Amino acid sequence: MDQTIAALPKVELHLHLEGAAPPAFIRGLAAEKKEDISGVFDAQGNYSYTDFWHFLKVYEAATSVLRTPEDYKRLTLAVLEESAASGVVYSETFLSPDFCGGRDVGAWKEYLHAIREAADQAERTMGITLRGIITCIRHFGPEKARETALCAAETAGDWITGFGIAGDEKVLEPKDFLWSFDCAREAGLRITAHAGEWQGPQGIRDTLRALNPERLGHGVRAIEDLALVDELAERGTVLEVCPGSNVALGLYKDTRAHPINELDRRGVKVTVSTDDPPFFHTTMAQEYAALNAAFDWDGGQFRRIARQSLDAAFCDADTKAKIAKKLEA
Ligand code: ADE
Ligand code: ZN
């Protein structure tokens, strides 16, 4: 790996907190709680799944051992340690009240308090800044999403900065979640939505029309319709692109076949993230190395992408100014 590329300061906008859990951490927690989740791992101790839908099941099984605010505090520290080791200086993570306290507002506040304690500690000791985006889960349905949105509205502020939707994009329609997105927007939260990963251009169009997000999680299948690519470029919609995730889940055969370079060339604001790094055998440093090898992206290109990512971050201006100094250093 080119060490100058690997060492560049990085901004990550698309990271699921539970999906970033190191497998050894989840195994250790399961052992402490005497829980058998052996089906989650392969013989080498890595997460094991056959396709995206099985991945979602394994993800939920691994997450089932995270049951207290203290578990989430430890998880957050373990995840930020990995991110910081990859040169990430600013990260936004998806948080799901579905997993943190079962969408009960009081319980959710306790989980959030614990996560923030870990984030504060990591900022002091590792120099990485974290913010949270509350995320409903599409295949859990609109009713649960409403409860999630209420948790989000209750804790919106300078740390919980956004609201989004993840999960199985082939289930239900973006418009089914309109109430939740309106609720989050009214609470001052910025909006992102997973789209254009498992659905093609029409799924992206439906998401833009129904939810008007400023960022899309993935969005890469816009490349199948160049009029939509132009529309994304004109709107300034930011794509949270996760090349390693898309390759690991079989959307593209390798990084060279991934559309990130073409989307960038066509004027779409692309950013680079890992999604669920240990599930996809990746890190931010490895994403940079793969893009360097596939498209010759150099230090100048990565600095431009990091700056574009920071501009698209949901945090306040003072935080951005502080992170900008680290990107310039
Ligand atoms: N949840 C965790 N990772 C996801 C992905 N890549 N797409 C949709 N939902 C997810
Ligand atoms: Zn995702």
mmCIF file of N, CA and C in Angstrom, residues 170-296:
data_model
loop_
_atom_site.group_PDB
_atom_site.id
_atom_site.type_symbol
_atom_site.label_atom_id
_atom_site.label_comp_id
_atom_site.label_asym_id
_atom_site.label_seq_id
_atom_site.Cartn_x
_atom_site.Cartn_y
_atom_site.Cartn_z
ATOM 1 N N LYS A 170 -35.551 -2.995 -1.496
ATOM 2 C CA LYS A 170 -36.573 -3.592 -2.374
ATOM 3 C C LYS A 170 -37.924 -3.706 -1.671
ATOM 4 N N VAL A 171 -37.962 -3.317 -0.403
ATOM 5 C CA VAL A 171 -39.188 -3.434 0.376
ATOM 6 C C VAL A 171 -39.835 -2.054 0.507
ATOM 7 N N LEU A 172 -41.141 -1.962 0.276
ATOM 8 C CA LEU A 172 -41.903 -0.708 0.436
ATOM 9 C C LEU A 172 -41.368 0.407 -0.482
ATOM 10 N N GLU A 173 -41.886 1.624 -0.290
ATOM 11 C CA GLU A 173 -41.537 2.760 -1.153
ATOM 12 C C GLU A 173 -41.023 3.901 -0.280
ATOM 13 N N PRO A 174 -40.151 4.760 -0.820
ATOM 14 C CA PRO A 174 -39.689 5.905 -0.023
ATOM 15 C C PRO A 174 -40.854 6.739 0.522
ATOM 16 N N LYS A 175 -41.894 6.908 -0.274
ATOM 17 C CA LYS A 175 -43.004 7.771 0.178
ATOM 18 C C LYS A 175 -43.708 7.207 1.421
ATOM 19 N N ASP A 176 -43.583 5.901 1.669
ATOM 20 C CA ASP A 176 -44.194 5.309 2.873
ATOM 21 C C ASP A 176 -43.555 5.857 4.155
ATOM 22 N N PHE A 177 -42.380 6.487 4.003
ATOM 23 C CA PHE A 177 -41.635 6.972 5.176
ATOM 24 C C PHE A 177 -41.669 8.499 5.296
ATOM 25 N N LEU A 178 -42.569 9.102 4.523
ATOM 26 C CA LEU A 178 -42.608 10.564 4.458
ATOM 27 C C LEU A 178 -42.840 11.199 5.828
ATOM 28 N N TRP A 179 -43.753 10.630 6.602
ATOM 29 C CA TRP A 179 -44.059 11.206 7.917
ATOM 30 C C TRP A 179 -42.780 11.304 8.760
ATOM 31 N N SER A 180 -42.013 10.220 8.763
ATOM 32 C CA SER A 180 -40.789 10.192 9.585
ATOM 33 C C SER A 180 -39.783 11.236 9.106
ATOM 34 N N PHE A 181 -39.645 11.348 7.789
ATOM 35 C CA PHE A 181 -38.674 12.309 7.257
ATOM 36 C C PHE A 181 -39.131 13.745 7.508
ATOM 37 N N ASP A 182 -40.440 14.005 7.403
ATOM 38 C CA ASP A 182 -40.951 15.351 7.712
ATOM 39 C C ASP A 182 -40.692 15.684 9.183
ATOM 40 N N CYS A 183 -40.932 14.697 10.046
ATOM 41 C CA CYS A 183 -40.725 14.886 11.493
ATOM 42 C C CYS A 183 -39.254 15.229 11.771
ATOM 43 N N ALA A 184 -38.360 14.473 11.152
ATOM 44 C CA ALA A 184 -36.921 14.705 11.366
ATOM 45 C C ALA A 184 -36.514 16.071 10.820
ATOM 46 N N ARG A 185 -37.020 16.395 9.640
ATOM 47 C CA ARG A 185 -36.658 17.684 9.027
ATOM 48 C C ARG A 185 -37.143 18.842 9.895
ATOM 49 N N GLU A 186 -38.367 18.706 10.417
ATOM 50 C CA GLU A 186 -38.899 19.771 11.280
ATOM 51 C C GLU A 186 -38.057 19.949 12.529
ATOM 52 N N ALA A 187 -37.412 18.867 12.976
ATOM 53 C CA ALA A 187 -36.547 18.949 14.160
ATOM 54 C C ALA A 187 -35.170 19.513 13.808
ATOM 55 N N GLY A 188 -34.974 19.873 12.542
ATOM 56 C CA GLY A 188 -33.715 20.505 12.141
ATOM 57 C C GLY A 188 -32.668 19.538 11.616
ATOM 58 N N LEU A 189 -33.067 18.277 11.427
ATOM 59 C CA LEU A 189 -32.075 17.286 10.979
ATOM 60 C C LEU A 189 -31.889 17.327 9.469
ATOM 61 N N ARG A 190 -30.658 17.087 9.040
ATOM 62 C CA ARG A 190 -30.333 17.012 7.609
ATOM 63 C C ARG A 190 -30.643 15.584 7.124
ATOM 64 N N ILE A 191 -30.864 15.438 5.831
ATOM 65 C CA ILE A 191 -31.432 14.177 5.333
ATOM 66 C C ILE A 191 -30.510 13.455 4.345
ATOM 67 N N THR A 192 -30.358 12.141 4.601
ATOM 68 C CA THR A 192 -29.696 11.250 3.659
ATOM 69 C C THR A 192 -30.563 10.006 3.529
ATOM 70 N N ALA A 193 -30.444 9.279 2.435
ATOM 71 C CA ALA A 193 -31.236 8.042 2.272
ATOM 72 C C ALA A 193 -30.458 7.050 1.423
ATOM 73 N N HIS A 194 -30.465 5.774 1.869
ATOM 74 C CA HIS A 194 -29.895 4.715 1.039
ATOM 75 C C HIS A 194 -30.777 4.556 -0.198
ATOM 76 N N ALA A 195 -30.178 4.618 -1.359
ATOM 77 C CA ALA A 195 -30.907 4.376 -2.620
ATOM 78 C C ALA A 195 -29.887 4.115 -3.709
ATOM 79 N N GLY A 196 -30.319 3.372 -4.743
ATOM 80 C CA GLY A 196 -29.413 3.133 -5.868
ATOM 81 C C GLY A 196 -28.311 2.159 -5.536
ATOM 82 N N GLU A 197 -28.577 1.263 -4.579
ATOM 83 C CA GLU A 197 -27.664 0.152 -4.300
ATOM 84 C C GLU A 197 -28.337 -1.113 -4.865
ATOM 85 N N TRP A 198 -29.546 -1.417 -4.380
ATOM 86 C CA TRP A 198 -30.269 -2.614 -4.846
ATOM 87 C C TRP A 198 -31.399 -2.281 -5.806
ATOM 88 N N GLN A 199 -31.718 -0.988 -5.928
ATOM 89 C CA GLN A 199 -32.673 -0.533 -6.941
ATOM 90 C C GLN A 199 -31.881 0.308 -7.926
ATOM 91 N N GLY A 200 -32.352 0.330 -9.172
ATOM 92 C CA GLY A 200 -31.689 1.119 -10.200
ATOM 93 C C GLY A 200 -32.144 2.569 -10.184
ATOM 94 N N PRO A 201 -32.026 3.261 -11.327
ATOM 95 C CA PRO A 201 -32.344 4.694 -11.411
ATOM 96 C C PRO A 201 -33.738 5.055 -10.897
ATOM 97 N N GLN A 202 -34.739 4.183 -11.146
ATOM 98 C CA GLN A 202 -36.087 4.548 -10.706
ATOM 99 C C GLN A 202 -36.156 4.655 -9.176
ATOM 100 N N GLY A 203 -35.446 3.775 -8.481
ATOM 101 C CA GLY A 203 -35.420 3.833 -7.011
ATOM 102 C C GLY A 203 -34.808 5.134 -6.522
ATOM 103 N N ILE A 204 -33.814 5.611 -7.251
ATOM 104 C CA ILE A 204 -33.172 6.888 -6.881
ATOM 105 C C ILE A 204 -34.148 8.036 -7.140
ATOM 106 N N ARG A 205 -34.789 8.000 -8.324
ATOM 107 C CA ARG A 205 -35.758 9.070 -8.642
ATOM 108 C C ARG A 205 -36.880 9.099 -7.602
ATOM 109 N N ASP A 206 -37.417 7.933 -7.248
ATOM 110 C CA ASP A 206 -38.505 7.873 -6.256
ATOM 111 C C ASP A 206 -38.037 8.465 -4.924
ATOM 112 N N THR A 207 -36.805 8.187 -4.563
ATOM 113 C CA THR A 207 -36.265 8.688 -3.293
ATOM 114 C C THR A 207 -36.092 10.204 -3.338
ATOM 115 N N LEU A 208 -35.557 10.708 -4.458
ATOM 116 C CA LEU A 208 -35.368 12.166 -4.581
ATOM 117 C C LEU A 208 -36.715 12.882 -4.520
ATOM 118 N N ARG A 209 -37.696 12.344 -5.255
ATOM 119 C CA ARG A 209 -39.006 13.011 -5.320
ATOM 120 C C ARG A 209 -39.725 12.956 -3.975
ATOM 121 N N ALA A 210 -39.658 11.800 -3.299
ATOM 122 C CA ALA A 210 -40.446 11.642 -2.065
ATOM 123 C C ALA A 210 -39.775 12.303 -0.866
ATOM 124 N N LEU A 211 -38.455 12.156 -0.749
ATOM 125 C CA LEU A 211 -37.794 12.524 0.514
ATOM 126 C C LEU A 211 -36.835 13.700 0.379
ATOM 127 N N ASN A 212 -36.529 14.103 -0.842
ATOM 128 C CA ASN A 212 -35.643 15.233 -1.117
ATOM 129 C C ASN A 212 -34.363 15.239 -0.257
ATOM 130 N N PRO A 213 -33.618 14.144 -0.256
ATOM 131 C CA PRO A 213 -32.393 14.098 0.566
ATOM 132 C C PRO A 213 -31.286 14.932 -0.064
ATOM 133 N N GLU A 214 -30.404 15.488 0.775
ATOM 134 C CA GLU A 214 -29.255 16.188 0.188
ATOM 135 C C GLU A 214 -28.110 15.221 -0.113
ATOM 136 N N ARG A 215 -28.157 14.051 0.552
ATOM 137 C CA ARG A 215 -27.154 13.025 0.237
ATOM 138 C C ARG A 215 -27.873 11.700 -0.021
ATOM 139 N N LEU A 216 -27.238 10.841 -0.812
ATOM 140 C CA LEU A 216 -27.744 9.482 -1.014
ATOM 141 C C LEU A 216 -26.698 8.490 -0.513
ATOM 142 N N GLY A 217 -27.152 7.492 0.242
ATOM 143 C CA GLY A 217 -26.279 6.375 0.587
ATOM 144 C C GLY A 217 -26.140 5.507 -0.661
ATOM 145 N N HIS A 218 -24.940 5.371 -1.154
ATOM 146 C CA HIS A 218 -24.620 4.669 -2.404
ATOM 147 C C HIS A 218 -25.011 5.534 -3.612
ATOM 148 N N GLY A 219 -26.201 5.337 -4.158
ATOM 149 C CA GLY A 219 -26.632 6.140 -5.317
ATOM 150 C C GLY A 219 -25.919 5.781 -6.606
ATOM 151 N N VAL A 220 -25.039 4.777 -6.526
ATOM 152 C CA VAL A 220 -24.123 4.528 -7.653
ATOM 153 C C VAL A 220 -24.823 4.009 -8.907
ATOM 154 N N ARG A 221 -26.002 3.395 -8.717
ATOM 155 C CA ARG A 221 -26.663 2.839 -9.911
ATOM 156 C C ARG A 221 -27.324 3.926 -10.756
ATOM 157 N N ALA A 222 -27.163 5.176 -10.363
ATOM 158 C CA ALA A 222 -27.530 6.298 -11.237
ATOM 159 C C ALA A 222 -26.796 6.188 -12.563
ATOM 160 N N ILE A 223 -25.628 5.579 -12.549
ATOM 161 C CA ILE A 223 -24.803 5.483 -13.763
ATOM 162 C C ILE A 223 -25.542 4.767 -14.889
ATOM 163 N N GLU A 224 -26.616 4.021 -14.531
ATOM 164 C CA GLU A 224 -27.371 3.293 -15.563
ATOM 165 C C GLU A 224 -28.294 4.223 -16.359
ATOM 166 N N ASP A 225 -28.349 5.507 -15.962
ATOM 167 C CA ASP A 225 -29.218 6.472 -16.658
ATOM 168 C C ASP A 225 -28.506 7.836 -16.622
ATOM 169 N N LEU A 226 -27.910 8.205 -17.749
ATOM 170 C CA LEU A 226 -27.049 9.400 -17.737
ATOM 171 C C LEU A 226 -27.829 10.698 -17.527
ATOM 172 N N ALA A 227 -29.138 10.688 -17.840
ATOM 173 C CA ALA A 227 -29.945 11.884 -17.550
ATOM 174 C C ALA A 227 -30.050 12.067 -16.033
ATOM 175 N N LEU A 228 -30.143 10.957 -15.330
ATOM 176 C CA LEU A 228 -30.195 11.026 -13.860
ATOM 177 C C LEU A 228 -28.835 11.474 -13.295
ATOM 178 N N VAL A 229 -27.769 11.016 -13.898
ATOM 179 C CA VAL A 229 -26.427 11.456 -13.476
ATOM 180 C C VAL A 229 -26.338 12.981 -13.602
ATOM 181 N N ASP A 230 -26.819 13.510 -14.735
ATOM 182 C CA ASP A 230 -26.799 14.975 -14.937
ATOM 183 C C ASP A 230 -27.657 15.664 -13.874
ATOM 184 N N GLU A 231 -28.810 15.059 -13.576
ATOM 185 C CA GLU A 231 -29.693 15.668 -12.571
ATOM 186 C C GLU A 231 -29.006 15.707 -11.192
ATOM 187 N N LEU A 232 -28.336 14.626 -10.833
ATOM 188 C CA LEU A 232 -27.627 14.603 -9.535
ATOM 189 C C LEU A 232 -26.537 15.674 -9.506
ATOM 190 N N ALA A 233 -25.836 15.811 -10.639
ATOM 191 C CA ALA A 233 -24.767 16.819 -10.708
ATOM 192 C C ALA A 233 -25.366 18.217 -10.576
ATOM 193 N N GLU A 234 -26.480 18.455 -11.260
ATOM 194 C CA GLU A 234 -27.106 19.794 -11.203
ATOM 195 C C GLU A 234 -27.659 20.107 -9.815
ATOM 196 N N ARG A 235 -28.295 19.113 -9.199
ATOM 197 C CA ARG A 235 -28.849 19.327 -7.853
ATOM 198 C C ARG A 235 -27.759 19.454 -6.803
ATOM 199 N N GLY A 236 -26.568 18.960 -7.108
ATOM 200 C CA GLY A 236 -25.488 18.944 -6.118
ATOM 201 C C GLY A 236 -25.690 17.853 -5.075
ATOM 202 N N THR A 237 -26.484 16.827 -5.426
ATOM 203 C CA THR A 237 -26.698 15.710 -4.492
ATOM 204 C C THR A 237 -25.381 14.976 -4.266
ATOM 205 N N VAL A 238 -25.066 14.752 -3.008
ATOM 206 C CA VAL A 238 -23.795 14.105 -2.655
ATOM 207 C C VAL A 238 -24.004 12.598 -2.539
ATOM 208 N N LEU A 239 -23.135 11.840 -3.165
ATOM 209 C CA LEU A 239 -23.211 10.378 -3.041
ATOM 210 C C LEU A 239 -22.210 9.885 -1.994
ATOM 211 N N GLU A 240 -22.726 9.125 -1.036
ATOM 212 C CA GLU A 240 -21.867 8.450 -0.054
ATOM 213 C C GLU A 240 -21.490 7.110 -0.678
ATOM 214 N N VAL A 241 -20.398 7.091 -1.406
ATOM 215 C CA VAL A 241 -20.037 5.910 -2.183
ATOM 216 C C VAL A 241 -19.164 4.980 -1.340
ATOM 217 N N CYS A 242 -19.483 3.692 -1.399
ATOM 218 C CA CYS A 242 -18.763 2.682 -0.617
ATOM 219 C C CYS A 242 -18.304 1.592 -1.582
ATOM 220 N N PRO A 243 -17.209 1.849 -2.315
ATOM 221 C CA PRO A 243 -16.823 0.918 -3.379
ATOM 222 C C PRO A 243 -16.583 -0.510 -2.872
ATOM 223 N N GLY A 244 -15.868 -0.646 -1.768
ATOM 224 C CA GLY A 244 -15.548 -1.989 -1.256
ATOM 225 C C GLY A 244 -16.801 -2.761 -0.873
ATOM 226 N N SER A 245 -17.782 -2.072 -0.321
ATOM 227 C CA SER A 245 -19.062 -2.697 0.027
ATOM 228 C C SER A 245 -19.751 -3.203 -1.236
ATOM 229 N N ASN A 246 -19.797 -2.350 -2.273
ATOM 230 C CA ASN A 246 -20.482 -2.728 -3.517
ATOM 231 C C ASN A 246 -19.788 -3.913 -4.186
ATOM 232 N N VAL A 247 -18.458 -3.959 -4.110
ATOM 233 C CA VAL A 247 -17.731 -5.083 -4.717
ATOM 234 C C VAL A 247 -17.962 -6.351 -3.878
ATOM 235 N N ALA A 248 -17.861 -6.216 -2.549
ATOM 236 C CA ALA A 248 -18.029 -7.397 -1.690
ATOM 237 C C ALA A 248 -19.430 -7.999 -1.839
ATOM 238 N N LEU A 249 -20.435 -7.143 -2.065
ATOM 239 C CA LEU A 249 -21.811 -7.650 -2.179
ATOM 240 C C LEU A 249 -22.177 -8.010 -3.622
ATOM 241 N N GLY A 250 -21.203 -7.915 -4.525
ATOM 242 C CA GLY A 250 -21.401 -8.441 -5.880
ATOM 243 C C GLY A 250 -22.037 -7.486 -6.878
ATOM 244 N N LEU A 251 -22.148 -6.195 -6.529
ATOM 245 C CA LEU A 251 -22.717 -5.233 -7.491
ATOM 246 C C LEU A 251 -21.770 -5.031 -8.676
ATOM 247 N N TYR A 252 -20.475 -5.009 -8.378
ATOM 248 C CA TYR A 252 -19.447 -4.821 -9.412
ATOM 249 C C TYR A 252 -18.348 -5.845 -9.167
ATOM 250 N N LYS A 253 -17.703 -6.273 -10.255
ATOM 251 C CA LYS A 253 -16.770 -7.397 -10.066
ATOM 252 C C LYS A 253 -15.472 -6.977 -9.378
ATOM 253 N N ASP A 254 -15.074 -5.708 -9.552
ATOM 254 C CA ASP A 254 -13.894 -5.196 -8.855
ATOM 255 C C ASP A 254 -13.938 -3.661 -8.860
ATOM 256 N N THR A 255 -12.933 -3.032 -8.259
ATOM 257 C CA THR A 255 -12.971 -1.561 -8.154
ATOM 258 C C THR A 255 -12.918 -0.910 -9.539
ATOM 259 N N ARG A 256 -12.175 -1.506 -10.453
ATOM 260 C CA ARG A 256 -12.079 -0.923 -11.804
ATOM 261 C C ARG A 256 -13.443 -0.874 -12.494
ATOM 262 N N ALA A 257 -14.305 -1.821 -12.156
ATOM 263 C CA ALA A 257 -15.636 -1.872 -12.783
ATOM 264 C C ALA A 257 -16.646 -0.981 -12.041
ATOM 265 N N HIS A 258 -16.190 -0.360 -10.954
ATOM 266 C CA HIS A 258 -17.098 0.470 -10.138
ATOM 267 C C HIS A 258 -17.266 1.849 -10.784
ATOM 268 N N PRO A 259 -18.491 2.436 -10.732
ATOM 269 C CA PRO A 259 -18.719 3.705 -11.436
ATOM 270 C C PRO A 259 -18.236 4.962 -10.717
ATOM 271 N N ILE A 260 -17.581 4.868 -9.574
ATOM 272 C CA ILE A 260 -17.235 6.093 -8.819
ATOM 273 C C ILE A 260 -16.426 7.080 -9.658
ATOM 274 N N ASN A 261 -15.496 6.575 -10.436
ATOM 275 C CA ASN A 261 -14.632 7.468 -11.207
ATOM 276 C C ASN A 261 -15.443 8.190 -12.291
ATOM 277 N N GLU A 262 -16.323 7.455 -12.946
ATOM 278 C CA GLU A 262 -17.144 8.024 -14.019
ATOM 279 C C GLU A 262 -18.147 9.041 -13.446
ATOM 280 N N LEU A 263 -18.722 8.730 -12.296
ATOM 281 C CA LEU A 263 -19.659 9.674 -11.652
ATOM 282 C C LEU A 263 -18.928 10.969 -11.304
ATOM 283 N N ASP A 264 -17.727 10.832 -10.782
ATOM 284 C CA ASP A 264 -16.917 12.005 -10.435
ATOM 285 C C ASP A 264 -16.603 12.806 -11.705
ATOM 286 N N ARG A 265 -16.206 12.106 -12.743
ATOM 287 C CA ARG A 265 -15.844 12.762 -14.011
ATOM 288 C C ARG A 265 -17.034 13.528 -14.596
ATOM 289 N N ARG A 266 -18.237 13.005 -14.346
ATOM 290 C CA ARG A 266 -19.448 13.637 -14.868
ATOM 291 C C ARG A 266 -20.001 14.712 -13.930
ATOM 292 N N GLY A 267 -19.251 15.070 -12.904
ATOM 293 C CA GLY A 267 -19.626 16.220 -12.078
ATOM 294 C C GLY A 267 -20.494 15.917 -10.879
ATOM 295 N N VAL A 268 -20.696 14.630 -10.570
ATOM 296 C CA VAL A 268 -21.462 14.284 -9.364
ATOM 297 C C VAL A 268 -20.521 14.376 -8.163
ATOM 298 N N LYS A 269 -21.042 14.904 -7.052
ATOM 299 C CA LYS A 269 -20.218 15.031 -5.844
ATOM 300 C C LYS A 269 -20.112 13.671 -5.160
ATOM 301 N N VAL A 270 -19.007 12.999 -5.360
ATOM 302 C CA VAL A 270 -18.818 11.694 -4.733
ATOM 303 C C VAL A 270 -17.937 11.830 -3.490
ATOM 304 N N THR A 271 -18.178 10.939 -2.545
ATOM 305 C CA THR A 271 -17.360 10.841 -1.331
ATOM 306 C C THR A 271 -17.015 9.355 -1.172
ATOM 307 N N VAL A 272 -16.122 9.030 -0.255
ATOM 308 C CA VAL A 272 -15.674 7.630 -0.110
ATOM 309 C C VAL A 272 -15.886 7.162 1.328
ATOM 310 N N SER A 273 -16.548 6.011 1.491
ATOM 311 C CA SER A 273 -16.781 5.444 2.825
ATOM 312 C C SER A 273 -16.687 3.921 2.780
ATOM 313 N N THR A 274 -16.807 3.309 3.964
ATOM 314 C CA THR A 274 -16.647 1.840 4.052
ATOM 315 C C THR A 274 -17.951 1.089 4.326
ATOM 316 N N ASP A 275 -19.008 1.767 4.809
ATOM 317 C CA ASP A 275 -20.309 1.129 5.060
ATOM 318 C C ASP A 275 -20.267 0.231 6.309
ATOM 319 N N ASP A 276 -19.789 -0.999 6.168
ATOM 320 C CA ASP A 276 -19.706 -1.964 7.282
ATOM 321 C C ASP A 276 -18.347 -2.672 7.148
ATOM 322 N N PRO A 277 -17.247 -1.965 7.495
ATOM 323 C CA PRO A 277 -15.918 -2.405 7.033
ATOM 324 C C PRO A 277 -15.527 -3.852 7.303
ATOM 325 N N PRO A 278 -15.711 -4.407 8.521
ATOM 326 C CA PRO A 278 -15.236 -5.790 8.671
ATOM 327 C C PRO A 278 -16.078 -6.796 7.884
ATOM 328 N N PHE A 279 -17.343 -6.483 7.662
ATOM 329 C CA PHE A 279 -18.165 -7.380 6.839
ATOM 330 C C PHE A 279 -17.632 -7.449 5.417
ATOM 331 N N PHE A 280 -17.044 -6.320 4.966
ATOM 332 C CA PHE A 280 -16.618 -6.251 3.562
ATOM 333 C C PHE A 280 -15.096 -6.290 3.435
ATOM 334 N N HIS A 281 -14.434 -6.691 4.525
ATOM 335 C CA HIS A 281 -12.970 -6.853 4.526
ATOM 336 C C HIS A 281 -12.277 -5.588 4.021
ATOM 337 N N THR A 282 -12.697 -4.450 4.538
ATOM 338 C CA THR A 282 -12.096 -3.209 4.073
ATOM 339 C C THR A 282 -11.830 -2.268 5.246
ATOM 340 N N THR A 283 -11.096 -1.199 4.943
ATOM 341 C CA THR A 283 -10.872 -0.077 5.856
ATOM 342 C C THR A 283 -10.809 1.165 4.968
ATOM 343 N N MET A 284 -10.821 2.343 5.558
ATOM 344 C CA MET A 284 -10.696 3.550 4.737
ATOM 345 C C MET A 284 -9.344 3.575 4.017
ATOM 346 N N ALA A 285 -8.303 3.128 4.702
ATOM 347 C CA ALA A 285 -6.979 3.106 4.048
ATOM 348 C C ALA A 285 -7.001 2.159 2.848
ATOM 349 N N GLN A 286 -7.667 1.025 2.989
ATOM 350 C CA GLN A 286 -7.746 0.077 1.861
ATOM 351 C C GLN A 286 -8.601 0.629 0.723
ATOM 352 N N GLU A 287 -9.669 1.366 1.059
ATOM 353 C CA GLU A 287 -10.485 1.993 -0.002
ATOM 354 C C GLU A 287 -9.623 2.949 -0.816
ATOM 355 N N TYR A 288 -8.812 3.752 -0.123
ATOM 356 C CA TYR A 288 -7.946 4.704 -0.826
ATOM 357 C C TYR A 288 -6.945 3.953 -1.702
ATOM 358 N N ALA A 289 -6.372 2.885 -1.150
ATOM 359 C CA ALA A 289 -5.371 2.117 -1.916
ATOM 360 C C ALA A 289 -6.018 1.512 -3.166
ATOM 361 N N ALA A 290 -7.240 0.994 -3.036
ATOM 362 C CA ALA A 290 -7.921 0.362 -4.180
ATOM 363 C C ALA A 290 -8.239 1.401 -5.252
ATOM 364 N N LEU A 291 -8.657 2.611 -4.842
ATOM 365 C CA LEU A 291 -8.985 3.660 -5.816
ATOM 366 C C LEU A 291 -7.722 4.169 -6.503
ATOM 367 N N ASN A 292 -6.643 4.221 -5.742
ATOM 368 C CA ASN A 292 -5.345 4.616 -6.309
ATOM 369 C C ASN A 292 -4.911 3.597 -7.373
ATOM 370 N N ALA A 293 -5.070 2.306 -7.044
ATOM 371 C CA ALA A 293 -4.644 1.255 -7.983
ATOM 372 C C ALA A 293 -5.565 1.200 -9.208
ATOM 373 N N ALA A 294 -6.882 1.377 -8.984
ATOM 374 C CA ALA A 294 -7.837 1.200 -10.096
ATOM 375 C C ALA A 294 -7.869 2.402 -11.027
ATOM 376 N N PHE A 295 -7.806 3.608 -10.454
ATOM 377 C CA PHE A 295 -8.036 4.813 -11.267
ATOM 378 C C PHE A 295 -6.882 5.811 -11.195
ATOM 379 N N ASP A 296 -5.799 5.402 -10.543
ATOM 380 C CA ASP A 296 -4.657 6.317 -10.421
ATOM 381 C C ASP A 296 -5.004 7.560 -9.613
#
